[in-house]
mmCIF file of C-alpha atoms in Angstrom:
data_model
loop_
_atom_site.group_PDB
_atom_site.id
_atom_site.type_symbol
_atom_site.label_atom_id
_atom_site.label_comp_id
_atom_site.label_asym_id
_atom_site.label_seq_id
_atom_site.Cartn_x
_atom_site.Cartn_y
_atom_site.Cartn_z
ATOM 1 C CA MET Z 1 -0.149 0.111 0.191
ATOM 2 C CA GLU Z 2 1.478 3.291 -1.095
ATOM 3 C CA LEU Z 3 1.054 6.663 0.936
ATOM 4 C CA ARG Z 4 0.496 8.262 -2.343
ATOM 5 C CA ALA Z 5 -2.912 6.467 -2.629
ATOM 6 C CA LEU Z 6 -3.725 7.078 0.960
ATOM 7 C CA HIS Z 7 -3.227 10.665 0.181
ATOM 8 C CA TYR Z 8 -5.418 10.875 -2.996
ATOM 9 C CA PHE Z 9 -8.026 9.211 -1.223
ATOM 10 C CA VAL Z 10 -8.077 11.950 1.874
ATOM 11 C CA VAL Z 11 -8.370 14.690 -0.611
ATOM 12 C CA VAL Z 12 -11.067 12.780 -2.463
ATOM 13 C CA ALA Z 13 -12.983 12.519 0.652
ATOM 14 C CA ASP Z 14 -12.291 16.601 1.671
ATOM 15 C CA GLU Z 15 -13.564 17.578 -1.657
ATOM 16 C CA LEU Z 16 -16.272 14.560 -2.033
ATOM 17 C CA HIS Z 17 -15.795 15.051 -5.990
ATOM 18 C CA PHE Z 18 -12.951 13.687 -8.143
ATOM 19 C CA GLY Z 19 -12.327 16.781 -10.335
ATOM 20 C CA ARG Z 20 -11.457 18.906 -7.166
ATOM 21 C CA ALA Z 21 -9.372 16.316 -5.767
ATOM 22 C CA ALA Z 22 -7.539 16.169 -9.168
ATOM 23 C CA GLU Z 23 -7.317 20.136 -9.216
ATOM 24 C CA ARG Z 24 -5.705 20.183 -5.305
ATOM 25 C CA LEU Z 25 -3.314 17.434 -6.179
ATOM 26 C CA HIS Z 26 -2.145 18.852 -9.807
ATOM 27 C CA ILE Z 27 -2.629 15.619 -11.348
ATOM 28 C CA ALA Z 28 -5.215 14.262 -14.136
ATOM 29 C CA GLN Z 29 -8.678 12.792 -12.595
ATOM 30 C CA PRO Z 30 -8.054 9.381 -14.074
ATOM 31 C CA ALA Z 31 -4.862 8.873 -12.213
ATOM 32 C CA VAL Z 32 -7.233 9.618 -8.850
ATOM 33 C CA SER Z 33 -9.181 7.325 -10.073
ATOM 34 C CA ARG Z 34 -7.287 4.317 -10.621
ATOM 35 C CA ARG Z 35 -5.027 5.143 -7.303
ATOM 36 C CA ILE Z 36 -8.323 4.644 -5.595
ATOM 37 C CA ALA Z 37 -9.551 1.710 -7.266
ATOM 38 C CA GLN Z 38 -6.315 -0.124 -6.794
ATOM 39 C CA LEU Z 39 -6.357 1.258 -2.921
ATOM 40 C CA GLU Z 40 -9.814 -0.470 -2.694
ATOM 41 C CA ARG Z 41 -8.828 -3.914 -4.085
ATOM 42 C CA GLU Z 42 -5.688 -3.892 -2.073
ATOM 43 C CA LEU Z 43 -8.133 -3.629 0.863
ATOM 44 C CA GLY Z 44 -11.047 -5.596 -0.151
ATOM 45 C CA VAL Z 45 -13.501 -2.913 0.601
ATOM 46 C CA ARG Z 46 -15.371 -0.250 -1.055
ATOM 47 C CA LEU Z 47 -14.236 3.253 0.253
ATOM 48 C CA LEU Z 48 -16.551 5.127 -2.170
ATOM 49 C CA ASP Z 49 -20.318 5.257 -3.488
ATOM 50 C CA ARG Z 50 -19.853 7.035 -6.803
ATOM 51 C CA SER Z 51 -22.876 8.155 -8.652
ATOM 52 C CA PRO Z 52 -23.392 11.005 -11.707
ATOM 53 C CA ARG Z 53 -23.999 13.336 -8.909
ATOM 54 C CA ARG Z 54 -22.235 13.085 -6.112
ATOM 55 C CA VAL Z 55 -19.464 11.053 -3.960
ATOM 56 C CA ARG Z 56 -20.189 9.850 -0.681
ATOM 57 C CA LEU Z 57 -17.942 7.782 1.951
ATOM 58 C CA THR Z 58 -19.121 4.362 2.527
ATOM 59 C CA ALA Z 59 -18.919 3.349 6.248
ATOM 60 C CA ALA Z 60 -15.673 1.697 5.280
ATOM 61 C CA GLY Z 61 -14.734 4.462 4.140
ATOM 62 C CA HIS Z 62 -15.227 6.568 7.251
ATOM 63 C CA ARG Z 63 -13.209 3.868 9.238
ATOM 64 C CA VAL Z 64 -9.898 3.906 6.399
ATOM 65 C CA LEU Z 65 -10.206 7.675 6.088
ATOM 66 C CA ALA Z 66 -9.587 8.318 9.906
ATOM 67 C CA ALA Z 67 -7.078 5.595 9.429
ATOM 68 C CA ALA Z 68 -5.283 7.258 6.745
ATOM 69 C CA ARG Z 69 -5.217 10.531 8.388
ATOM 70 C CA ASP Z 70 -3.104 9.121 11.115
ATOM 71 C CA ALA Z 71 -0.927 7.257 8.568
ATOM 72 C CA LEU Z 72 -0.011 10.387 6.886
ATOM 73 C CA ALA Z 73 0.696 12.499 9.766
ATOM 74 C CA ALA Z 74 2.932 9.588 11.207
ATOM 75 C CA ALA Z 75 4.565 10.042 7.607
ATOM 76 C CA ASP Z 76 4.994 13.440 7.744
ATOM 77 C CA ARG Z 77 6.647 13.416 11.282
ATOM 78 C CA VAL Z 78 9.159 10.769 9.835
ATOM 79 C CA ARG Z 79 10.003 13.004 7.123
ATOM 80 C CA ALA Z 80 10.169 16.339 9.369
ATOM 81 C CA ALA Z 81 12.764 13.924 11.112
ATOM 82 C CA ALA Z 82 14.629 13.404 8.039
ATOM 83 C CA GLY Z 83 14.088 16.914 6.926
ATOM 84 C CA GLU Z 84 12.483 15.622 4.055
ATOM 85 C CA PRO Z 85 9.665 18.023 2.234
ATOM 86 C CA ALA Z 86 6.120 16.835 2.787
ATOM 87 C CA GLY Z 87 5.089 18.177 -1.183
ATOM 88 C CA THR Z 88 7.084 16.930 -4.120
ATOM 89 C CA MET Z 89 6.504 18.346 -7.989
ATOM 90 C CA ARG Z 90 7.929 15.487 -10.328
ATOM 91 C CA ILE Z 91 9.405 16.458 -13.254
ATOM 92 C CA GLY Z 92 10.038 14.403 -16.492
ATOM 93 C CA THR Z 93 13.653 15.342 -18.135
ATOM 94 C CA ALA Z 94 16.197 13.943 -19.724
ATOM 95 C CA ALA Z 95 20.119 15.045 -21.055
ATOM 96 C CA GLY Z 96 20.401 18.519 -22.707
ATOM 97 C CA PHE Z 97 17.272 20.675 -19.910
ATOM 98 C CA SER Z 98 19.912 21.472 -17.019
ATOM 99 C CA ALA Z 99 19.964 25.249 -17.717
ATOM 100 C CA ARG Z 100 16.017 25.479 -18.635
ATOM 101 C CA LEU Z 101 15.485 23.095 -15.411
ATOM 102 C CA GLU Z 102 17.304 25.503 -13.074
ATOM 103 C CA ARG Z 103 15.402 28.659 -14.358
ATOM 104 C CA GLY Z 104 11.995 26.937 -14.399
ATOM 105 C CA ILE Z 105 12.593 25.250 -11.134
ATOM 106 C CA ASP Z 106 13.029 29.012 -9.662
ATOM 107 C CA ALA Z 107 10.499 30.610 -11.456
ATOM 108 C CA LEU Z 108 7.683 27.605 -10.499
ATOM 109 C CA ARG Z 109 8.979 28.167 -6.718
ATOM 110 C CA GLU Z 110 7.802 31.874 -6.791
ATOM 111 C CA HIS Z 111 4.257 30.571 -8.020
ATOM 112 C CA PRO Z 112 1.913 30.541 -4.636
ATOM 113 C CA SER Z 113 0.700 26.813 -5.481
ATOM 114 C CA ALA Z 114 4.315 25.458 -5.901
ATOM 115 C CA ARG Z 115 5.932 27.440 -2.457
ATOM 116 C CA GLY Z 116 7.527 24.905 -0.084
ATOM 117 C CA VAL Z 117 7.120 22.383 -2.368
ATOM 118 C CA ASP Z 118 10.304 20.123 -3.139
ATOM 119 C CA VAL Z 119 11.198 19.411 -6.896
ATOM 120 C CA ALA Z 120 12.099 15.645 -8.008
ATOM 121 C CA LEU Z 121 13.629 15.217 -11.456
ATOM 122 C CA VAL Z 122 13.098 11.936 -13.333
ATOM 123 C CA ASP Z 123 15.121 10.729 -16.024
ATOM 124 C CA LEU Z 124 13.550 8.698 -18.739
ATOM 125 C CA PRO Z 125 13.315 8.327 -22.230
ATOM 126 C CA LEU Z 126 10.994 10.744 -24.216
ATOM 127 C CA ALA Z 127 8.200 7.855 -24.484
ATOM 128 C CA ALA Z 128 8.325 6.709 -20.931
ATOM 129 C CA ARG Z 129 8.016 10.420 -20.090
ATOM 130 C CA LEU Z 130 4.983 11.126 -21.533
ATOM 131 C CA ASP Z 131 3.458 7.565 -20.422
ATOM 132 C CA GLU Z 132 4.438 8.490 -16.868
ATOM 133 C CA VAL Z 133 2.618 12.159 -17.135
ATOM 134 C CA ARG Z 134 -0.423 10.184 -18.598
ATOM 135 C CA ARG Z 135 -0.515 7.764 -15.967
ATOM 136 C CA GLY Z 136 -0.432 10.287 -12.828
ATOM 137 C CA GLU Z 137 3.076 9.303 -11.839
ATOM 138 C CA ILE Z 138 4.908 12.756 -12.637
ATOM 139 C CA ASP Z 139 3.541 15.915 -12.696
ATOM 140 C CA LEU Z 140 4.918 17.405 -16.028
ATOM 141 C CA ALA Z 141 7.626 16.741 -18.712
ATOM 142 C CA LEU Z 142 10.166 18.603 -20.792
ATOM 143 C CA ALA Z 143 9.860 17.378 -24.510
ATOM 144 C CA ARG Z 144 11.459 18.639 -27.662
ATOM 145 C CA GLY Z 145 9.850 17.994 -31.190
ATOM 146 C CA VAL Z 146 6.121 16.938 -30.111
ATOM 147 C CA ARG Z 147 3.076 18.250 -31.528
ATOM 148 C CA SER Z 148 0.901 16.005 -29.608
ATOM 149 C CA ALA Z 149 0.212 13.050 -27.800
ATOM 150 C CA PRO Z 150 -2.965 10.953 -26.560
ATOM 151 C CA GLY Z 151 -4.292 12.114 -23.566
ATOM 152 C CA LEU Z 152 -1.871 14.580 -23.028
ATOM 153 C CA ARG Z 153 -1.681 18.643 -23.346
ATOM 154 C CA VAL Z 154 1.291 19.699 -25.456
ATOM 155 C CA LEU Z 155 2.277 23.188 -24.740
ATOM 156 C CA PRO Z 156 4.623 24.602 -27.016
ATOM 157 C CA THR Z 157 6.722 26.688 -24.538
ATOM 158 C CA TRP Z 158 10.136 27.837 -26.486
ATOM 159 C CA THR Z 159 11.717 27.608 -29.417
ATOM 160 C CA GLU Z 160 15.704 26.512 -29.934
ATOM 161 C CA GLN Z 161 18.345 26.802 -32.910
ATOM 162 C CA LEU Z 162 19.282 23.663 -34.509
ATOM 163 C CA PHE Z 163 23.143 23.164 -34.886
ATOM 164 C CA ALA Z 164 25.145 20.658 -37.117
ATOM 165 C CA VAL Z 165 27.460 19.023 -34.716
ATOM 166 C CA VAL Z 166 30.386 17.797 -37.130
ATOM 167 C CA SER Z 167 34.293 16.387 -36.021
ATOM 168 C CA ALA Z 168 36.985 18.970 -35.606
ATOM 169 C CA ARG Z 169 38.597 17.559 -38.689
ATOM 170 C CA HIS Z 170 35.428 18.142 -40.927
ATOM 171 C CA PRO Z 171 36.017 20.381 -44.108
ATOM 172 C CA ALA Z 172 33.260 22.599 -42.635
ATOM 173 C CA ALA Z 173 34.438 22.610 -38.662
ATOM 174 C CA GLY Z 174 35.600 26.321 -39.044
ATOM 175 C CA HIS Z 175 32.851 27.849 -40.879
ATOM 176 C CA ALA Z 176 30.303 30.344 -39.213
ATOM 177 C CA THR Z 177 27.267 28.799 -40.264
ATOM 178 C CA ILE Z 178 26.798 25.658 -42.441
ATOM 179 C CA ASP Z 179 24.298 24.884 -45.287
ATOM 180 C CA PRO Z 180 23.033 21.584 -45.768
ATOM 181 C CA ALA Z 181 24.424 21.168 -49.031
ATOM 182 C CA ASP Z 182 28.309 21.129 -47.201
ATOM 183 C CA LEU Z 183 26.458 17.850 -45.591
ATOM 184 C CA ALA Z 184 25.679 15.875 -48.574
ATOM 185 C CA VAL Z 185 28.805 13.597 -48.156
ATOM 186 C CA GLY Z 186 28.553 12.868 -44.935
ATOM 187 C CA ASP Z 187 26.896 10.018 -42.832
ATOM 188 C CA LEU Z 188 24.295 11.235 -40.495
ATOM 189 C CA ARG Z 189 24.283 10.336 -36.987
ATOM 190 C CA ILE Z 190 20.978 10.370 -34.785
ATOM 191 C CA PRO Z 191 20.758 9.165 -31.334
ATOM 192 C CA SER Z 192 18.174 6.169 -30.736
ATOM 193 C CA ARG Z 193 14.569 7.091 -30.459
ATOM 194 C CA GLU Z 194 14.519 6.570 -26.925
ATOM 195 C CA HIS Z 195 17.402 9.071 -26.189
ATOM 196 C CA ALA Z 196 16.468 11.926 -28.328
ATOM 197 C CA LEU Z 197 14.798 13.475 -31.362
ATOM 198 C CA PHE Z 198 14.457 12.128 -35.050
ATOM 199 C CA LEU Z 199 15.652 14.539 -37.864
ATOM 200 C CA PRO Z 200 13.092 17.344 -37.121
ATOM 201 C CA GLU Z 201 11.203 18.061 -40.497
ATOM 202 C CA ALA Z 202 12.496 21.487 -40.727
ATOM 203 C CA LEU Z 203 15.903 20.341 -40.937
ATOM 204 C CA THR Z 204 14.201 18.125 -43.794
ATOM 205 C CA ALA Z 205 12.431 20.527 -45.514
ATOM 206 C CA ALA Z 206 15.776 22.756 -45.485
ATOM 207 C CA MET Z 207 18.025 20.027 -46.893
ATOM 208 C CA ARG Z 208 15.353 18.971 -49.821
ATOM 209 C CA LYS Z 209 15.117 22.393 -50.651
ATOM 210 C CA ALA Z 210 19.228 22.689 -51.222
ATOM 211 C CA GLY Z 211 18.929 19.676 -53.092
ATOM 212 C CA VAL Z 212 20.187 17.402 -50.517
ATOM 213 C CA GLU Z 213 19.153 14.029 -49.246
ATOM 214 C CA ALA Z 214 20.466 13.291 -45.936
ATOM 215 C CA ARG Z 215 22.164 9.766 -45.421
ATOM 216 C CA ALA Z 216 21.398 8.525 -42.325
ATOM 217 C CA GLY Z 217 23.973 6.272 -41.004
ATOM 218 C CA ARG Z 218 23.376 3.574 -38.623
ATOM 219 C CA LEU Z 219 21.338 4.853 -35.505
ATOM 220 C CA ALA Z 220 23.825 5.519 -32.209
ATOM 221 C CA GLY Z 221 23.024 5.068 -28.558
ATOM 222 C CA THR Z 222 23.084 8.114 -26.364
ATOM 223 C CA VAL Z 223 23.529 11.800 -27.063
ATOM 224 C CA GLN Z 224 26.824 11.845 -25.340
ATOM 225 C CA ASP Z 225 27.618 8.187 -27.336
ATOM 226 C CA THR Z 226 26.667 9.998 -30.547
ATOM 227 C CA LEU Z 227 28.972 12.839 -30.051
ATOM 228 C CA VAL Z 228 31.883 10.787 -29.182
ATOM 229 C CA GLU Z 229 31.350 8.645 -32.750
ATOM 230 C CA VAL Z 230 30.778 11.644 -34.767
ATOM 231 C CA GLY Z 231 34.022 13.338 -33.047
ATOM 232 C CA ALA Z 232 36.012 10.115 -33.859
ATOM 233 C CA ASN Z 233 34.836 10.041 -37.893
ATOM 234 C CA PRO Z 234 35.240 13.419 -40.164
ATOM 235 C CA ARG Z 235 32.674 12.303 -42.319
ATOM 236 C CA SER Z 236 29.795 11.735 -40.431
ATOM 237 C CA TRP Z 237 27.865 14.779 -38.262
ATOM 238 C CA THR Z 238 24.594 15.249 -36.306
ATOM 239 C CA VAL Z 239 21.955 17.665 -35.341
ATOM 240 C CA LEU Z 240 21.647 19.036 -31.901
ATOM 241 C CA PRO Z 241 19.158 22.068 -30.408
ATOM 242 C CA GLY Z 242 20.591 25.024 -28.629
ATOM 243 C CA ASP Z 243 20.481 23.660 -24.955
ATOM 244 C CA GLN Z 244 22.157 20.335 -25.420
ATOM 245 C CA VAL Z 245 24.914 22.330 -27.580
ATOM 246 C CA ALA Z 246 25.855 24.528 -24.543
ATOM 247 C CA GLU Z 247 26.549 21.021 -22.582
ATOM 248 C CA ILE Z 248 28.759 19.907 -24.795
ATOM 249 C CA ARG Z 249 32.354 19.678 -23.302
ATOM 250 C CA SER Z 250 34.423 17.794 -26.027
ATOM 251 C CA ALA Z 251 36.832 19.702 -28.056
ATOM 252 C CA ARG Z 252 36.586 16.570 -30.591
ATOM 253 C CA VAL Z 253 33.116 18.321 -32.289
ATOM 254 C CA ARG Z 254 32.271 21.668 -33.466
ATOM 255 C CA ALA Z 255 28.338 22.787 -33.395
ATOM 256 C CA ILE Z 256 27.541 25.248 -36.211
ATOM 257 C CA PRO Z 257 24.267 26.522 -37.027
ATOM 258 C CA PHE Z 258 22.754 26.397 -40.277
ATOM 259 C CA ALA Z 259 21.950 29.015 -42.576
ATOM 260 C CA PRO Z 260 19.148 29.473 -43.179
ATOM 261 C CA GLN Z 261 18.312 29.231 -39.298
ATOM 262 C CA THR Z 262 16.366 26.246 -38.292
ATOM 263 C CA THR Z 263 14.536 25.977 -35.146
ATOM 264 C CA ILE Z 264 12.689 22.933 -32.846
ATOM 265 C CA THR Z 265 9.964 23.663 -30.951
ATOM 266 C CA GLY Z 266 10.109 22.728 -27.152
ATOM 267 C CA SER Z 267 7.159 21.897 -24.761
ATOM 268 C CA VAL Z 268 5.908 21.584 -21.286
ATOM 269 C CA VAL Z 269 3.711 18.247 -21.528
ATOM 270 C CA VAL Z 270 0.964 18.039 -18.734
ATOM 271 C CA PRO Z 271 -2.200 15.842 -18.211
ATOM 272 C CA VAL Z 272 -5.303 16.735 -20.364
ATOM 273 C CA ASP Z 273 -7.447 17.789 -17.412
ATOM 274 C CA LEU Z 274 -4.781 19.846 -15.798
ATOM 275 C CA PRO Z 275 -6.542 23.321 -14.784
ATOM 276 C CA HIS Z 276 -5.549 26.150 -16.611
ATOM 277 C CA THR Z 277 -4.147 28.271 -14.294
ATOM 278 C CA CYS Z 278 -1.694 25.332 -13.488
ATOM 279 C CA ALA Z 279 -0.672 24.344 -17.127
ATOM 280 C CA GLY Z 280 -0.020 28.291 -17.651
ATOM 281 C CA ALA Z 281 2.110 28.500 -14.696
ATOM 282 C CA HIS Z 282 4.223 25.665 -15.787
ATOM 283 C CA GLN Z 283 4.231 26.964 -19.103
ATOM 284 C CA ALA Z 284 5.668 30.130 -18.201
ATOM 285 C CA ALA Z 285 8.388 28.850 -16.001
ATOM 286 C CA PHE Z 286 10.133 26.976 -18.651
ATOM 287 C CA GLY Z 287 9.970 29.116 -21.392
ATOM 288 C CA ASP Z 288 12.449 31.532 -22.588
#
């Protein structure tokens, strides 16, 4: 039995309304319903009578509510003794978001609804990140290149310039900008789908306009592995957004902006039924 499920149950019991409870918890309503149903299965009793018009505690629900409050209070005392904050906002993230996360977390903590709330970062591949938001396991996620996702609200939040990343020995390594045609002879290295974005549509369109067909090599692993491979091969190249370029520490590669400039959109992804005020605060916090 998880403390989180008890917490959800107490909030629903306070509100006697799943929608209002979800708003207080800053998570999607289906996630609340699933947790309550799971708790009922674990306990083997029905805690709530639900109807289209109202939600009521059953007799067992009243008994469990008192015990749940005691359990949560005891957990808070344990956290206080350990110095752990009672409230936590979980953010799905990945490599290449460090600076944006630092700014965003500072901004979030200035919002009245998040004051005193701790932040936990959950590093996950993109598909898992979105799935965890959908299931209510994390509160929001940062993502690039995502236009829509079933059961989620995708909030376009920032724009990043895209860079060609080439070996320091590449013929164009010293250029101030790079034309897609300069990359025609090389092999495109793309991090695997679970670690990073695919070649963005904007870049594909730019290369076709220049009469260049990017020749994709085999998929690489992580972004870091991709950079090592590019640095070792003067003919290969990859594409990274500006925030990830800022985190490159290798002297074996060069990051060069495209001409004309090419960009990708970054988004905050939240549950579809998150209140607009909360969604707007998240979006504002992580914007440029």
